[in-house]
């Protein structure tokens, strides 16, 4: 039900963008605030993660790797952010669909692991965040806390 | 249970590294000892394998292909070592998780086949080993025997 | 002459590392200071750039893209940092060698454009910085200003 | 003149292989002897290098990175060996041709830097060696010393 709702909302936002002559953007200043919030949350939990943020074009704007984070998370955080951006939905949605039996989705070039979230402004996508380093559920908690602290969720 | 224990141990080691100003290293001399032990074990079993060893930065320090080993193992051994290094855990952990139903993990850029092991010193990752050539269970036996013989496990 | 001097210095540092059992590291805190200094210099000149910093293993630890920077610089900054790290020398050294006639060096997988600098501590490489966005000479000015401000050059 | 001579010699060897039903091979034991000789020479000169050896199929059989060697040499050593194997000639031949004005050769997928040598047995190619880490002339000295010590040149 929640997925359907998200889908409906996204369709509305997509329609809204059609023929628009400008696009809301994500600045480095905003990305920094989001990353600061993510890092603060991670530190408070004693978790080490990589934080990756993409802008309205899906291009990397900021990446930080906290000391001690597993090296593989550099790529995974960016891939989660890419999937969340490219499909305008949390990576957790794909994770749950595959876990629920939709194994054919693994043939898509996606990273179906919780921890990636799209960033919207007035219903328009302006970027995404990807967190990797601890369990995917914990990664997801950080991503959500970051966007909430930045008033973007 | 074993996975939880590994996770706890890794978290301790990650904490230990935070803010450290130096990092233990893996020398070619140590890598040679590990590879010699791996090769000895493989010879004793009449198995042909590729042995790949990465250092503390995840960069290749040594590779050996025993005569007759399938060519595909050159890449697989390195990929197993890469996954073990990048995620600070045995590749077998991922293999078992996927076998156990976590099919969504196949969307990660990992090599989830037994035979890759991280190498720790005082709880800090200093490299990894990847073995490929026989069955993945046999590859795993060689990797483990090598690290044990070298006093690293 | 300068190149010879650099080569001699590098050889000394390489000797220093041989058989060392630990390696100095670059923390996110240090990388942040370097990036802050780079960004400050860029802002003071009204230049938009991407700042990429690798750690002692050659793995990305921090990336920032200033608003308005050309998208291609996301990759170029990382590639300059990669070349500076992998060959323990400024990317400008390769740029000048090729300009001076050593065209065969273009067959190496390097990015021979000024703006990448290795970062040393006590003669040992602990990472690198790559700047891209304005002219390569200007990129180089930012990289140098950043390391100097951070007391690393 | 030297290039023409090499070309003629290579053509003879190619003819010799035509219709042969077996192919001489390079064993790990032989590769180890070559690598030991290369490492001995490098140590005697106080040079740090990566040694890469390919077999009669052009596939990696052995790689060693001496402590302190620049990380970029891991790839360069393999690429030099690949070029020497694939074109049955020293990489220096290509380096000299490009330096001599044949700049169009940089559009080939080759690494035209001294330090790669093919390995022949009875006129038939059985592998190659690639050395990287010091100057390309020094890399070349090590490669040559290694093959000579192993009675393969």
Short mmCIF file of C-alpha atoms in Angstrom, two decimals, chain A residues 8-116:
data_model
loop_
_atom_site.label_atom_id
_atom_site.label_comp_id
_atom_site.label_asym_id
_atom_site.label_seq_id
_atom_site.Cartn_x
_atom_site.Cartn_y
_atom_site.Cartn_z
CA UNK A 8 1.14 7.72 -7.12
CA UNK A 9 2.92 10.63 -5.47
CA UNK A 10 5.88 10.21 -7.78
CA UNK A 11 3.66 10.15 -10.83
CA UNK A 12 2.09 13.39 -9.73
CA UNK A 13 5.50 14.94 -9.24
CA UNK A 14 6.65 13.71 -12.63
CA UNK A 15 3.62 15.28 -14.28
CA UNK A 16 4.34 18.46 -12.39
CA UNK A 17 7.84 18.63 -13.82
CA UNK A 18 6.79 18.15 -17.42
CA UNK A 19 7.40 21.30 -19.40
CA UNK A 20 8.84 23.05 -16.34
CA UNK A 21 11.52 25.51 -17.38
CA UNK A 22 13.58 25.30 -14.22
CA UNK A 23 14.56 22.53 -11.87
CA UNK A 24 15.15 22.80 -8.15
CA UNK A 25 18.77 22.04 -7.29
CA UNK A 26 20.85 20.67 -4.44
CA UNK A 27 23.74 22.92 -3.44
CA UNK A 28 27.01 21.83 -1.83
CA UNK A 29 25.90 23.82 1.22
CA UNK A 30 22.72 21.75 1.54
CA UNK A 31 24.62 18.53 0.87
CA UNK A 32 27.08 19.49 3.60
CA UNK A 33 24.23 20.00 6.08
CA UNK A 34 22.80 16.60 5.18
CA UNK A 35 26.21 14.95 5.51
CA UNK A 36 26.85 16.68 8.84
CA UNK A 37 23.54 15.33 10.14
CA UNK A 38 24.36 11.84 8.87
CA UNK A 39 27.80 11.94 10.47
CA UNK A 40 26.38 13.23 13.76
CA UNK A 41 23.88 10.36 13.85
CA UNK A 42 26.58 7.81 12.97
CA UNK A 43 28.92 9.14 15.66
CA UNK A 44 26.14 9.05 18.28
CA UNK A 45 25.62 5.36 17.50
CA UNK A 46 29.36 4.66 17.24
CA UNK A 47 28.90 3.52 13.64
CA UNK A 48 31.45 4.09 10.85
CA UNK A 49 30.00 4.78 7.41
CA UNK A 50 30.52 6.30 4.00
CA UNK A 51 28.11 9.12 3.13
CA UNK A 52 27.51 9.80 -0.58
CA UNK A 53 25.22 12.52 -1.93
CA UNK A 54 24.14 13.04 -5.56
CA UNK A 55 22.61 16.24 -6.96
CA UNK A 56 19.58 16.90 -9.20
CA UNK A 57 21.45 15.50 -12.21
CA UNK A 58 22.43 12.30 -10.41
CA UNK A 59 26.06 13.41 -10.20
CA UNK A 60 28.20 13.06 -7.07
CA UNK A 61 28.37 16.27 -5.05
CA UNK A 62 29.81 15.02 -1.76
CA UNK A 63 31.41 11.91 -0.30
CA UNK A 64 32.87 11.31 3.15
CA UNK A 65 34.37 8.13 4.56
CA UNK A 66 34.53 7.98 8.35
CA UNK A 67 37.74 6.48 9.77
CA UNK A 68 37.67 2.72 9.98
CA UNK A 69 34.80 2.21 7.54
CA UNK A 70 35.18 -0.86 5.36
CA UNK A 71 36.63 0.12 1.97
CA UNK A 72 33.85 -1.60 0.00
CA UNK A 73 31.41 0.99 1.32
CA UNK A 74 32.98 3.70 -0.87
CA UNK A 75 31.44 2.08 -3.92
CA UNK A 76 28.31 0.72 -2.23
CA UNK A 77 27.28 4.11 -0.80
CA UNK A 78 27.53 5.67 -4.27
CA UNK A 79 25.64 2.76 -5.85
CA UNK A 80 22.82 3.01 -3.32
CA UNK A 81 22.55 6.73 -3.98
CA UNK A 82 22.57 6.05 -7.74
CA UNK A 83 19.74 3.52 -7.47
CA UNK A 84 17.67 5.80 -5.21
CA UNK A 85 18.16 8.68 -7.64
CA UNK A 86 17.64 6.78 -10.85
CA UNK A 87 14.43 5.15 -9.70
CA UNK A 88 13.18 7.93 -7.40
CA UNK A 89 12.60 5.54 -4.52
CA UNK A 90 14.32 4.14 -1.44
CA UNK A 91 16.66 1.23 -2.24
CA UNK A 92 14.81 -0.62 0.50
CA UNK A 93 11.80 -0.87 -1.83
CA UNK A 94 13.85 -3.00 -4.24
CA UNK A 95 15.37 -5.00 -1.37
CA UNK A 96 11.91 -5.90 -0.11
CA UNK A 97 10.58 -6.73 -3.54
CA UNK A 98 13.47 -9.13 -4.20
CA UNK A 99 13.18 -10.66 -0.73
CA UNK A 100 9.45 -11.05 -1.45
CA UNK A 101 10.17 -13.16 -4.51
CA UNK A 102 10.82 -10.71 -7.33
CA UNK A 103 14.22 -12.26 -7.98
CA UNK A 104 14.15 -11.17 -11.63
CA UNK A 105 14.85 -7.63 -10.40
CA UNK A 106 18.44 -8.69 -9.70
CA UNK A 107 18.95 -8.52 -13.47
CA UNK A 108 18.51 -4.75 -13.31
CA UNK A 109 21.59 -2.55 -12.84
CA UNK A 110 20.46 -1.58 -9.34
CA UNK A 111 21.81 -1.95 -5.81
CA UNK A 112 18.89 -3.34 -3.87
CA UNK A 113 20.18 -2.79 -0.35
CA UNK A 114 18.63 -0.48 2.21
CA UNK A 115 20.52 2.74 2.83
CA UNK A 116 19.75 4.78 -0.29
#
